[in-house]
CSV table of C-alpha atoms in Angstrom, one decimal:
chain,number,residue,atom,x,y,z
A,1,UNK,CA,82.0,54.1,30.2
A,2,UNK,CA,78.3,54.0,32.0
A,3,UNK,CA,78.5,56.9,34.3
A,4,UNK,CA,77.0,54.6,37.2
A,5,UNK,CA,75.6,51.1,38.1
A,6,UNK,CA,72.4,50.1,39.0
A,7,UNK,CA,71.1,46.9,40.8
A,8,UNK,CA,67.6,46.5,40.5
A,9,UNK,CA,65.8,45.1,43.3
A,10,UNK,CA,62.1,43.1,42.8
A,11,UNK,CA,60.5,41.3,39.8
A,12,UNK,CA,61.4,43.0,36.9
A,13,UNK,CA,61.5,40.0,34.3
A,14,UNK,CA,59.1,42.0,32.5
A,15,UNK,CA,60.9,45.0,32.3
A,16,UNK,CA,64.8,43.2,31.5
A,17,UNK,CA,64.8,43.6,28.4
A,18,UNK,CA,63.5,47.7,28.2
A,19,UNK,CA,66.0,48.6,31.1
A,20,UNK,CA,68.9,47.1,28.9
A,21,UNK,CA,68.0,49.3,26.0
A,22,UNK,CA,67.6,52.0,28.6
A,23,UNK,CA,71.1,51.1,29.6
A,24,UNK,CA,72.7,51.6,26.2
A,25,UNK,CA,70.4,55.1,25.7
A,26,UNK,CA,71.2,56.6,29.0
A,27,UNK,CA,74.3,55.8,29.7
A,28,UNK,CA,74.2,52.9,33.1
A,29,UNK,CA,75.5,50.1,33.4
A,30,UNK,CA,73.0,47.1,34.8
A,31,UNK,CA,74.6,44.9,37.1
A,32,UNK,CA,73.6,42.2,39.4
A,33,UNK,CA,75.5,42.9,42.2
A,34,UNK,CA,77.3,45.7,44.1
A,35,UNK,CA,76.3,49.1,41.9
A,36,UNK,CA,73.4,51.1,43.3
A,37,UNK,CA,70.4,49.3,44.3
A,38,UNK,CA,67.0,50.3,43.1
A,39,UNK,CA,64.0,48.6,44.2
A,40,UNK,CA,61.3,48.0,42.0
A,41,UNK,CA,57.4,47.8,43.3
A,42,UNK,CA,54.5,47.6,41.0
A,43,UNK,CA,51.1,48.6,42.8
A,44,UNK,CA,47.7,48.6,40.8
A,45,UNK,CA,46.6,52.5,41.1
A,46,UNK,CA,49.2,54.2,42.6
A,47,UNK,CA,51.2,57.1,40.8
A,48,UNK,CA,54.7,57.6,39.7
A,49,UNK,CA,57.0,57.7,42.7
A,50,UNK,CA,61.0,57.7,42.0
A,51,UNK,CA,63.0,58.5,45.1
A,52,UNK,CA,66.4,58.3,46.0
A,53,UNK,CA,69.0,59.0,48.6
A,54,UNK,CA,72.7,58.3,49.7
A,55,UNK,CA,73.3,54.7,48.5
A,56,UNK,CA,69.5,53.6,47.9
A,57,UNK,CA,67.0,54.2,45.6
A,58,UNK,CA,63.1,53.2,44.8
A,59,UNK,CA,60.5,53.0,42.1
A,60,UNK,CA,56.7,52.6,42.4
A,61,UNK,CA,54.3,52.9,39.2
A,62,UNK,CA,51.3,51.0,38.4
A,63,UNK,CA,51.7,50.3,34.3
A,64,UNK,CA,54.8,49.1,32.6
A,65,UNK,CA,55.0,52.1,30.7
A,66,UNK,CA,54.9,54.1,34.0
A,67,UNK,CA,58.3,52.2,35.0
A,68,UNK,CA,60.5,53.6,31.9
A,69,UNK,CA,58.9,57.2,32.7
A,70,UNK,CA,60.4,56.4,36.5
A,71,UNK,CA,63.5,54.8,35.3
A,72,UNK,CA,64.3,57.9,33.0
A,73,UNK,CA,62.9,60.8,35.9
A,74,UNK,CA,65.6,58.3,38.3
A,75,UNK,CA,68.5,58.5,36.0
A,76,UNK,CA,67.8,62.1,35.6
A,77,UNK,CA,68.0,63.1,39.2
A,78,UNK,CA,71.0,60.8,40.0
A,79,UNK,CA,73.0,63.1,37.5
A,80,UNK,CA,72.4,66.0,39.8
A,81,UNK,CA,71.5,64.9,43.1
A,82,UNK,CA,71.8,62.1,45.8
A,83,UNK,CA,68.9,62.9,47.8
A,84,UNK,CA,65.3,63.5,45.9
A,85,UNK,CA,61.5,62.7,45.7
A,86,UNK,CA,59.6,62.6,42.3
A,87,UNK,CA,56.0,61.9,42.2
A,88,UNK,CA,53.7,62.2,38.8
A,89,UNK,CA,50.3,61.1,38.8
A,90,UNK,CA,49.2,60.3,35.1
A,91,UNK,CA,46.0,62.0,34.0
A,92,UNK,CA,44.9,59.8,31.0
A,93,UNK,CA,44.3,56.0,30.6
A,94,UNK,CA,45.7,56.1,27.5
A,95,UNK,CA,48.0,59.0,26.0
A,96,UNK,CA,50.3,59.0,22.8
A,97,UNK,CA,50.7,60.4,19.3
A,98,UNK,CA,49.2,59.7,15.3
A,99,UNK,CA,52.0,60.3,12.9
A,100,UNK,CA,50.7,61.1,9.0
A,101,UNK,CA,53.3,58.7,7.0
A,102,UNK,CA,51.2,59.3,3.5
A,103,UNK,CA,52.0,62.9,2.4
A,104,UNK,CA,54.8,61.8,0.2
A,105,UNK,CA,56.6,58.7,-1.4
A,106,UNK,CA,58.3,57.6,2.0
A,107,UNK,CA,57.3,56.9,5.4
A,108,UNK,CA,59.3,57.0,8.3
A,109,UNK,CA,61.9,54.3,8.5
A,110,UNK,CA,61.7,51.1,11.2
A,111,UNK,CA,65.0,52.9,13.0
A,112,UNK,CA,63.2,55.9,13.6
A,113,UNK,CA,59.9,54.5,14.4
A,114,UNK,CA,62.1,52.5,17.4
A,115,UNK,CA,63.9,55.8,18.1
A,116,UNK,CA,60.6,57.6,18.6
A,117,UNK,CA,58.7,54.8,20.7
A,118,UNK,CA,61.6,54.8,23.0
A,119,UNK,CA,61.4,58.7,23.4
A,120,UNK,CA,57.8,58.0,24.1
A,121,UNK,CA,59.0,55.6,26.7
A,122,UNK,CA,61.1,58.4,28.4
A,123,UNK,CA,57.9,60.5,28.3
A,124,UNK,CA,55.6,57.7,29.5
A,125,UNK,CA,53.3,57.8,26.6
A,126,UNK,CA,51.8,54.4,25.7
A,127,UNK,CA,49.7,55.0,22.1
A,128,UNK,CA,51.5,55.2,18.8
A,129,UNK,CA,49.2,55.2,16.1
A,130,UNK,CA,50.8,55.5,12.5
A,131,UNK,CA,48.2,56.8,10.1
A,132,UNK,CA,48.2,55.1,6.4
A,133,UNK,CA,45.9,55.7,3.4
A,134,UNK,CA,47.8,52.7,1.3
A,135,UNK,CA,51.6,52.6,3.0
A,136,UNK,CA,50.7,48.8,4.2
A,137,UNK,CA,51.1,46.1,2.4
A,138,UNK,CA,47.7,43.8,1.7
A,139,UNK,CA,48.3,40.2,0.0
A,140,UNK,CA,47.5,39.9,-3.2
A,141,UNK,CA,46.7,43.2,-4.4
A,142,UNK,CA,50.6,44.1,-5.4
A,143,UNK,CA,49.4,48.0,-6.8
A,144,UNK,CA,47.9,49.2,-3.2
A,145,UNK,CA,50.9,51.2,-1.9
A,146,UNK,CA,53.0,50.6,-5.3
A,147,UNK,CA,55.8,52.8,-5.2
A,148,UNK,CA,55.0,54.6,-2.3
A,149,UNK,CA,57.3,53.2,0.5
A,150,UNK,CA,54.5,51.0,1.7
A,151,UNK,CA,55.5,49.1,5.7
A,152,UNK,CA,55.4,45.1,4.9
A,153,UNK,CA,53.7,43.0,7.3
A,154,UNK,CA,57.4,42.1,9.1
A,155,UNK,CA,58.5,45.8,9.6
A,156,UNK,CA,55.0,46.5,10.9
A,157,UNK,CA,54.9,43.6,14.0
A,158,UNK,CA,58.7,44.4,14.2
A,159,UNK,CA,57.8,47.5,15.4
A,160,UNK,CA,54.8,46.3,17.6
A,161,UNK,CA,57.0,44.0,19.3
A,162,UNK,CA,59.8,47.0,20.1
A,163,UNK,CA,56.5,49.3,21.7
A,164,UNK,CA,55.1,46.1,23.8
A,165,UNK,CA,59.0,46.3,25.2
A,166,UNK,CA,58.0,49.2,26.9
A,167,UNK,CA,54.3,49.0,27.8
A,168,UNK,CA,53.3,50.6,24.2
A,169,UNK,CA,50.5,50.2,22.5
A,170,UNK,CA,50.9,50.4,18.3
A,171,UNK,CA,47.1,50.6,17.2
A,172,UNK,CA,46.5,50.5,12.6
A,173,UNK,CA,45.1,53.6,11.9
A,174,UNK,CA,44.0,53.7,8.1
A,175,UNK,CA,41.2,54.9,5.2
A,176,UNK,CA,38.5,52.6,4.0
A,177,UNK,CA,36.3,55.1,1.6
A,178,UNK,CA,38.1,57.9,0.6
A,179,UNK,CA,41.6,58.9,0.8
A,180,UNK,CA,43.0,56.9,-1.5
A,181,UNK,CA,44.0,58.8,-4.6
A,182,UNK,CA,47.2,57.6,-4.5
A,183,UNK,CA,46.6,53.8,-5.0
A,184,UNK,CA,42.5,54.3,-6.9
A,185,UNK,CA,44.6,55.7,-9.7
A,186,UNK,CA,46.0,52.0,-10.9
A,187,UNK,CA,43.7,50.3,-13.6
A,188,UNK,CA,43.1,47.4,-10.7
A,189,UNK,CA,40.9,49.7,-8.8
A,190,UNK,CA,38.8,50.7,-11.3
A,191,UNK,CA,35.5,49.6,-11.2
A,192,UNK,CA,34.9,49.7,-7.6
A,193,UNK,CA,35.9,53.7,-7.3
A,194,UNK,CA,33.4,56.4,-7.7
A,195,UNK,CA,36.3,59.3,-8.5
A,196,UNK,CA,39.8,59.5,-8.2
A,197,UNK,CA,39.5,59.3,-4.2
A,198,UNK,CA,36.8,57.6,-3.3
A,199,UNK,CA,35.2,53.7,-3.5
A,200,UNK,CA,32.5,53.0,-4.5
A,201,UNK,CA,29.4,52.7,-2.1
A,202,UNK,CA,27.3,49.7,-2.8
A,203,UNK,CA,29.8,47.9,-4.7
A,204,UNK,CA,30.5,44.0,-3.4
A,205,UNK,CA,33.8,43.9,-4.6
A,206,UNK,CA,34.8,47.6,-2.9
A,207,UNK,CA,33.5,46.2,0.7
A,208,UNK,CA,35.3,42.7,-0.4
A,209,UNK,CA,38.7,45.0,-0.7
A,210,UNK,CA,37.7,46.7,2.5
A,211,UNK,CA,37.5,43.7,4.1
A,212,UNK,CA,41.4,42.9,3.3
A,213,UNK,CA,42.8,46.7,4.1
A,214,UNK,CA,41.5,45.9,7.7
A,215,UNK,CA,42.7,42.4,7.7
A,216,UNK,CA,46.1,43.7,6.6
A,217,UNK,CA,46.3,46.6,8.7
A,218,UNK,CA,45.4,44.4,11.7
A,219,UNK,CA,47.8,42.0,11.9
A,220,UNK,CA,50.8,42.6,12.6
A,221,UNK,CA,49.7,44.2,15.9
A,222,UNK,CA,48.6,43.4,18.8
């Protein structure tokens, strides 16, 4: 049972369906009527500010990610008190994490790529960047990320679309040169790699192939 209810006041059409899943993480239950009303204002520049007391409640924040931060600092304090003032002022445009998913034969699954964008929706951090050497898939070339756990296209923008729930941005973060022992070692790749790790400058059909890792790692996101 949802330790309280909350009623959320303003235009938050954008925010629906993040509060819900915020509703299922934290324990409220979202009701239209009756419950505790929160009212919801979104101001261009203006910090963090989450305050509450006996029977009301209020959020302020300028960026959509801002608002989950709130919602989770406003949750937080109605566990311990009725009356309190919470104002953050975000110091960076743009603030997140890079996590390495090619030092090994897996990467990180979909379900806890979700799990960790909505802890970085708690923490208001809006960049994920997930860094691949040859876990992506690219059409056509069915030995780049053989065996190796490789995202498809799909699982990729399914996991875009879960960050732009909560103001996130998911941004490809990959190797075009070097750094790709682990897929220049199939007999496709040979003759446009200088060694084991590394493509080879000057070569047409090694730009050509460049060409379709950043196609491939673009699209699924936004």
């Amino acid at each position: 049972m949802a330790a309280f209810q909350l009623r959320f006041i303003g235009d938050v059409s954008d925010l629906s369906a993040g509060i819900d899943i915020f509703a299922c993480e934290l324990g409220f239950e979202r009701v239209s009527a009756g419950g505790l009303p929160v009212h919801v204002w979104k101001e261009p520049g203006v910090p963090i500010h989450v305050s509450g007391m006996t029977g009301i409640s209020s959020i302020t924040y300028s960026e959509k990610i801002h608002f989950f931060r709130a919602l989770g600092l406003l949750v937080e304090a109605l566990g311990e008190r009725q009356v309190f003032e919470i104002l953050e002022e975000p110091q960076f445009k743009t603030n997140g994490a890079m996590f390495d998913v090619s030092q090994g034969n897996a990467v990180i699954t979909v379900p806890n790529l979700r799990n960790v964008l909505l802890r970085m929706a708690l923490m208001g951090l809006n960049m994920l960047m997930i860094y691949t050497e040859d876990n992506y898939e690219v059409e056509g070339e069915p030995y780049f990320g053989y065996m190796r756990g490789r995202y498809s296209q799909e699982e990729l923008k399914a996991c875009d679309d879960y960050a732009d729930i909560f103001g996130i941005e998911m941004i490809p973060c990959i190797q075009t040169l070097a750094h790709l022992v682990d897929a220049l070692r199939w007999d496709r790749f040979a003759e446009m790699k200088e060694d084991e790790d590394t493509l080879l400058v000057g070569c047409g059909e090694a730009y050509e192939f460049i060409e379709k890792m950043t196609a491939a790692a673009s699209a699924p996101f936004r």
